[in-house]
Each structure stands twice: as C-alpha cells, then as structure tokens.
Amino acid sequence: MAVPHETLVSYQRRLKNDINTIAENFSELFRMVRIDLENKITYSKLEEISFEVNIRAANLTRACESLIKLIWEIKQYQTINDFPLINEAITNKVKDNVRHANDVDNILIALRDEITNDLYELEEEYYNSYVKYNI
C-alpha cells in the first residue's frame, strides 16, 4: 500500500485532471454548438461537429464518472484509515462490555448470597424438625 502522503498526492492529481477535463470539454461543447447565422454550414461540417460533440460529451461523462469513483475511493480510504474513530468505538464497546460484566457479576453475587441464606435456613429447619427423626 502506498504511503498516505503519496496516496493523497495521487488523489489531488486525479482530482485536478478530472476537473480540467470536465471544464475543457464543457467549454468546447458550448463553443461548438454556438449558432453562427452568418456562415453556411455544409452537411459534412455538420456531421463533423456532431461527431466531435458526441466525443466531447463522452469525455465529459467519463471524467464525471472518474470523479465519482475518486470520491468513493476517498470515502473508503477515510473510513478504513480513520484509526482514532475506530479506536474510540472499540474503547467505548469494551467499556460497555466491562460495565455489563460487572453488573452481571453483582447480580450473580447477590443471587449467591440469597441462595446461601435460604439454604442455611432450610438446613436449620431440616435439622430442627421432627421429619428427620421420624424417617
């Protein structure tokens, strides 16, 4: 994997290239479709302009798709490499789990104490009863 600085420089270069391509093709599209009433346009010239407009539109679309892909890659890079946020989420989850474990331990200790007291009472009742002697 590339060094983060190299990755960011690559992203900046791609962004600049895509924006320049979009701007260039957009301005050329408008330059070509400008209506010039003074000059007659031949059918072959019209076909040439139509072909170039199609090519410029395709280039514009390709640059926009590349820009969308770049944005997706930047989001993915940010999500994957955002270690402070990931560490904070893990720390919070660990704290929640420890707190829950302590709560469960306290409940289990309380149950143990209650069962122990009940068992002592039952043993005392059993040993002091006539049932033990009659069996």
XYZ file of N, CA and C in Angstrom, residues 4-134:
393
model
N 0.638 7.259 2.928
C -0.520 8.161 2.917
C -0.278 9.461 2.151
N 0.918 10.019 2.255
C 1.200 11.268 1.534
C 1.129 11.040 0.025
N 1.706 9.928 -0.438
C 1.667 9.610 -1.871
C 0.232 9.369 -2.335
N -0.550 8.727 -1.498
C -1.954 8.482 -1.838
C -2.704 9.793 -1.972
N -2.491 10.698 -1.029
C -3.178 11.993 -1.085
C -2.734 12.807 -2.293
N -1.442 12.755 -2.626
C -0.953 13.458 -3.817
C -1.591 12.857 -5.070
N -1.710 11.540 -5.101
C -2.357 10.876 -6.235
C -3.817 11.303 -6.351
N -4.509 11.369 -5.223
C -5.906 11.833 -5.234
C -6.004 13.268 -5.744
N -5.096 14.123 -5.289
C -5.119 15.524 -5.734
C -4.862 15.628 -7.232
N -3.904 14.847 -7.727
C -3.594 14.865 -9.157
C -4.790 14.388 -9.982
N -5.407 13.286 -9.545
C -6.580 12.780 -10.262
C -7.730 13.782 -10.235
N -7.914 14.430 -9.086
C -8.974 15.434 -8.969
C -8.728 16.589 -9.927
N -7.489 17.062 -9.961
C -7.149 18.177 -10.854
C -7.353 17.776 -12.316
N -6.901 16.587 -12.693
C -7.068 16.121 -14.074
C -8.545 15.989 -14.454
N -9.337 15.414 -13.560
C -10.766 15.242 -13.852
C -11.472 16.588 -13.982
N -11.174 17.506 -13.089
C -11.819 18.831 -13.152
C -11.395 19.560 -14.427
N -10.108 19.486 -14.774
C -9.647 20.131 -16.010
C -10.323 19.521 -17.238
N -10.454 18.204 -17.254
C -11.118 17.540 -18.379
C -12.578 17.966 -18.475
N -13.255 18.023 -17.334
C -14.659 18.450 -17.331
C -14.777 19.878 -17.844
N -13.944 20.772 -17.327
C -14.019 22.184 -17.734
C -13.697 22.350 -19.219
N -12.653 21.661 -19.683
C -12.257 21.777 -21.088
C -13.362 21.271 -22.016
N -13.888 20.098 -21.738
C -14.928 19.532 -22.604
C -16.218 20.343 -22.534
N -16.539 20.863 -21.374
C -17.743 21.672 -21.231
C -17.632 22.954 -22.054
N -16.487 23.624 -21.944
C -16.318 24.874 -22.712
C -16.274 24.593 -24.217
N -15.643 23.499 -24.619
C -15.591 23.151 -26.038
C -16.971 22.779 -26.576
N -17.777 22.124 -25.754
C -19.143 21.807 -26.178
C -19.915 23.083 -26.491
N -19.813 24.049 -25.615
C -20.540 25.299 -25.858
C -19.958 26.081 -27.029
N -18.656 25.990 -27.221
C -18.050 26.674 -28.359
C -18.544 26.063 -29.672
N -18.709 24.756 -29.695
C -19.119 24.072 -30.923
C -20.588 24.280 -31.257
N -21.430 24.307 -30.268
C -22.862 24.399 -30.544
C -23.339 25.846 -30.672
N -22.411 26.754 -30.645
C -22.763 28.164 -30.823
C -23.348 28.357 -32.225
N -24.430 29.085 -32.296
C -25.108 29.312 -33.576
C -24.466 30.511 -34.261
N -24.016 30.283 -35.489
C -23.420 31.352 -36.292
C -24.299 31.530 -37.528
N -25.101 32.556 -37.511
C -26.068 32.763 -38.591
C -25.429 33.277 -39.875
N -24.245 33.820 -39.798
C -23.614 34.426 -40.967
C -23.007 33.393 -41.905
N -22.495 32.328 -41.367
C -21.834 31.316 -42.198
C -22.761 30.135 -42.439
N -22.751 29.659 -43.663
C -23.495 28.449 -44.003
C -22.646 27.242 -43.621
N -23.286 26.248 -43.063
C -22.582 25.042 -42.653
C -22.958 23.925 -43.620
N -21.954 23.274 -44.148
C -22.203 22.153 -45.054
C -22.590 20.922 -44.240
N -23.164 19.972 -44.937
C -23.601 18.753 -44.274
C -22.404 18.010 -43.676
N -21.289 17.973 -44.393
C -20.098 17.290 -43.882
C -19.564 17.998 -42.635
N -19.590 19.320 -42.631
C -19.144 20.075 -41.453
C -20.095 19.820 -40.277
N -21.378 19.737 -40.559
C -22.371 19.448 -39.524
C -22.133 18.061 -38.921
N -21.825 17.083 -39.764
C -21.522 15.734 -39.273
C -20.251 15.743 -38.430
N -19.259 16.505 -38.869
C -18.008 16.615 -38.118
C -18.271 17.225 -36.743
N -19.065 18.281 -36.701
C -19.391 18.930 -35.424
C -20.188 17.971 -34.537
N -21.136 17.270 -35.131
C -21.944 16.310 -34.375
C -21.068 15.213 -33.776
N -20.132 14.705 -34.574
C -19.222 13.669 -34.092
C -18.364 14.200 -32.947
N -17.833 15.420 -33.097
C -16.988 15.993 -32.053
C -17.794 16.280 -30.788
N -19.041 16.712 -30.943
C -19.901 16.936 -29.773
C -20.124 15.619 -29.030
N -20.354 14.552 -29.778
C -20.536 13.240 -29.142
C -19.282 12.807 -28.390
N -18.126 13.038 -29.004
C -16.867 12.677 -28.348
C -16.659 13.509 -27.093
N -16.915 14.814 -27.186
C -16.757 15.702 -26.024
C -17.729 15.301 -24.907
N -18.949 14.965 -25.283
C -19.933 14.539 -24.278
C -19.489 13.237 -23.605
N -18.938 12.317 -24.402
C -18.442 11.060 -23.833
C -17.268 11.322 -22.897
N -16.355 12.215 -23.304
C -15.221 12.563 -22.443
C -15.695 13.230 -21.152
N -16.686 14.094 -21.267
C -17.251 14.763 -20.097
C -17.872 13.733 -19.152
N -18.614 12.800 -19.712
C -19.232 11.747 -18.900
C -18.175 10.878 -18.235
N -17.144 10.504 -18.985
C -16.068 9.683 -18.438
C -15.359 10.404 -17.297
N -15.104 11.702 -17.456
C -14.443 12.473 -16.405
C -15.332 12.573 -15.163
N -16.630 12.740 -15.363
C -17.562 12.794 -14.221
C -17.608 11.455 -13.493
N -17.625 10.362 -14.247
C -17.613 9.038 -13.624
C -16.312 8.802 -12.871
N -15.211 9.261 -13.439
C -13.923 9.145 -12.765
C -13.918 9.958 -11.473
N -14.533 11.118 -11.507
C -14.627 11.964 -10.316
C -15.485 11.290 -9.243
N -16.574 10.674 -9.646
C -17.423 9.950 -8.693
C -16.659 8.774 -8.087
N -15.896 8.061 -8.919
C -15.093 6.948 -8.421
C -14.030 7.452 -7.447
N -13.426 8.588 -7.753
C -12.423 9.178 -6.867
C -13.047 9.534 -5.520
N -14.229 10.109 -5.544
C -14.916 10.459 -4.298
C -15.186 9.197 -3.481
N -15.625 8.119 -4.143
C -15.876 6.862 -3.451
C -14.584 6.322 -2.832
N -13.473 6.387 -3.569
C -12.193 5.906 -3.051
C -11.739 6.731 -1.855
N -11.949 8.044 -1.917
C -11.564 8.899 -0.788
C -12.407 8.557 0.437
N -13.696 8.335 0.248
C -14.559 7.948 1.371
C -14.106 6.622 1.964
N -13.795 5.672 1.090
C -13.342 4.364 1.559
C -12.006 4.500 2.296
N -11.088 5.271 1.751
C -9.788 5.494 2.386
C -9.982 6.121 3.759
N -10.864 7.101 3.846
C -11.115 7.780 5.113
C -11.739 6.823 6.124
N -12.662 6.005 5.655
C -13.328 5.062 6.554
C -12.347 4.022 7.079
N -11.535 3.484 6.193
C -10.606 2.425 6.592
C -9.473 2.970 7.449
N -8.979 4.137 7.128
C -7.794 4.659 7.803
C -8.101 5.663 8.905
N -9.336 5.736 9.353
C -9.681 6.654 10.427
C -9.493 5.929 11.761
N -8.226 5.679 12.116
C -7.909 4.903 13.302
C -8.407 5.528 14.602
N -8.313 6.843 14.799
C -8.825 7.398 16.061
C -10.310 7.098 16.273
N -11.101 7.211 15.227
C -12.530 6.928 15.351
C -12.769 5.446 15.628
N -12.033 4.587 14.928
C -12.174 3.146 15.141
C -11.749 2.780 16.562
N -10.620 3.343 17.021
C -10.148 3.063 18.378
C -11.139 3.559 19.425
N -11.727 4.717 19.190
C -12.717 5.247 20.129
C -13.939 4.336 20.200
N -14.387 3.852 19.045
C -15.538 2.945 19.025
C -15.221 1.643 19.758
N -14.019 1.115 19.544
C -13.618 -0.119 20.226
C -13.531 0.111 21.726
N -12.942 1.238 22.136
C -12.820 1.560 23.556
C -14.192 1.684 24.206
N -15.108 2.366 23.530
C -16.467 2.501 24.071
C -17.149 1.145 24.203
N -16.959 0.274 23.214
C -17.569 -1.059 23.259
C -16.970 -1.879 24.399
N -15.658 -1.776 24.594
C -15.006 -2.502 25.689
C -15.531 -2.003 27.032
N -15.652 -0.676 27.180
C -16.178 -0.114 28.434
C -17.603 -0.594 28.688
N -18.421 -0.615 27.644
C -19.795 -1.104 27.794
C -19.811 -2.570 28.212
N -18.943 -3.375 27.598
C -18.884 -4.800 27.934
C -18.395 -5.019 29.365
N -17.401 -4.237 29.797
C -16.894 -4.357 31.167
C -17.982 -3.952 32.159
N -18.681 -2.856 31.867
C -19.760 -2.410 32.746
C -20.858 -3.480 32.827
N -21.203 -4.059 31.685
C -22.228 -5.115 31.666
C -21.747 -6.342 32.449
N -20.472 -6.700 32.291
C -19.920 -7.846 33.023
C -19.953 -7.580 34.527
N -19.632 -6.365 34.942
C -19.687 -6.017 36.364
C -21.119 -6.084 36.887
N -22.068 -5.614 36.098
C -23.476 -5.696 36.500
C -23.906 -7.151 36.668
N -23.524 -7.992 35.720
C -23.869 -9.415 35.800
C -23.196 -10.051 37.013
N -21.925 -9.707 37.272
C -21.224 -10.240 38.444
C -21.931 -9.832 39.734
N -22.346 -8.576 39.826
C -23.050 -8.110 41.029
C -24.373 -8.849 41.215
N -25.090 -9.073 40.134
C -26.353 -9.814 40.214
C -26.097 -11.251 40.654
N -25.050 -11.870 40.096
C -24.727 -13.250 40.476
C -24.299 -13.341 41.941
N -23.545 -12.367 42.417
C -23.128 -12.352 43.827
C -24.349 -12.198 44.731
N -25.264 -11.320 44.346
C -26.485 -11.140 45.140
C -27.307 -12.422 45.159
N -27.422 -13.093 44.012
C -28.148 -14.366 43.956
C -27.462 -15.438 44.807
N -26.139 -15.482 44.751
C -25.396 -16.455 45.550
C -25.643 -16.233 47.040
N -25.582 -14.969 47.459
C -25.814 -14.665 48.872
C -27.237 -15.029 49.291
N -28.197 -14.728 48.440
C -29.595 -15.039 48.752
C -29.814 -16.546 48.828
N -29.235 -17.274 47.870
C -29.377 -18.735 47.875
C -28.674 -19.335 49.090
N -27.515 -18.789 49.449
C -26.785 -19.278 50.620
C -27.613 -19.083 51.885
N -28.188 -17.905 52.046
C -29.025 -17.648 53.223
C -30.234 -18.573 53.253
N -30.880 -18.752 52.108
C -32.035 -19.648 52.050
C -31.636 -21.085 52.359
N -30.471 -21.502 51.859
C -30.006 -22.861 52.116
C -29.714 -23.065 53.601
N -29.088 -22.085 54.264
C -28.830 -22.185 55.702
C -30.140 -22.281 56.480
N -31.122 -21.477 56.064
C -32.423 -21.533 56.741
C -33.083 -22.893 56.545
N -33.001 -23.426 55.328
C -33.591 -24.745 55.067
C -32.870 -25.852 55.838
N -31.540 -25.780 55.908
C -30.785 -26.778 56.672
C -31.144 -26.703 58.155
N -31.234 -25.491 58.655
C -31.581 -25.313 60.066
C -32.984 -25.854 60.341
N -33.898 -25.576 59.448
C -35.267 -26.078 59.601
C -35.291 -27.600 59.541
N -34.510 -28.162 58.633
C -34.476 -29.617 58.487
C -33.894 -30.278 59.738
N -32.767 -29.757 60.219
C -32.118 -30.380 61.360
C -32.905 -30.173 62.660
N -33.747 -29.187 62.709
C -34.544 -28.946 63.913
C -35.951 -29.521 63.805
N -36.243 -30.198 62.748
C -37.603 -30.702 62.554
C -37.722 -32.142 63.029
N -38.971 -32.575 63.170
C -39.250 -33.951 63.567
C -39.189 -34.897 62.385
N -39.208 -34.360 61.178
C -39.184 -35.206 59.994
C -37.898 -36.012 59.961
N -36.812 -35.406 60.372
C -35.523 -36.079 60.340
C -35.531 -37.283 61.288
N -36.183 -37.150 62.404
C -36.170 -38.232 63.376
C -37.201 -39.308 63.074
N -38.197 -38.961 62.314
C -39.250 -39.926 62.010
C -38.941 -40.781 60.787
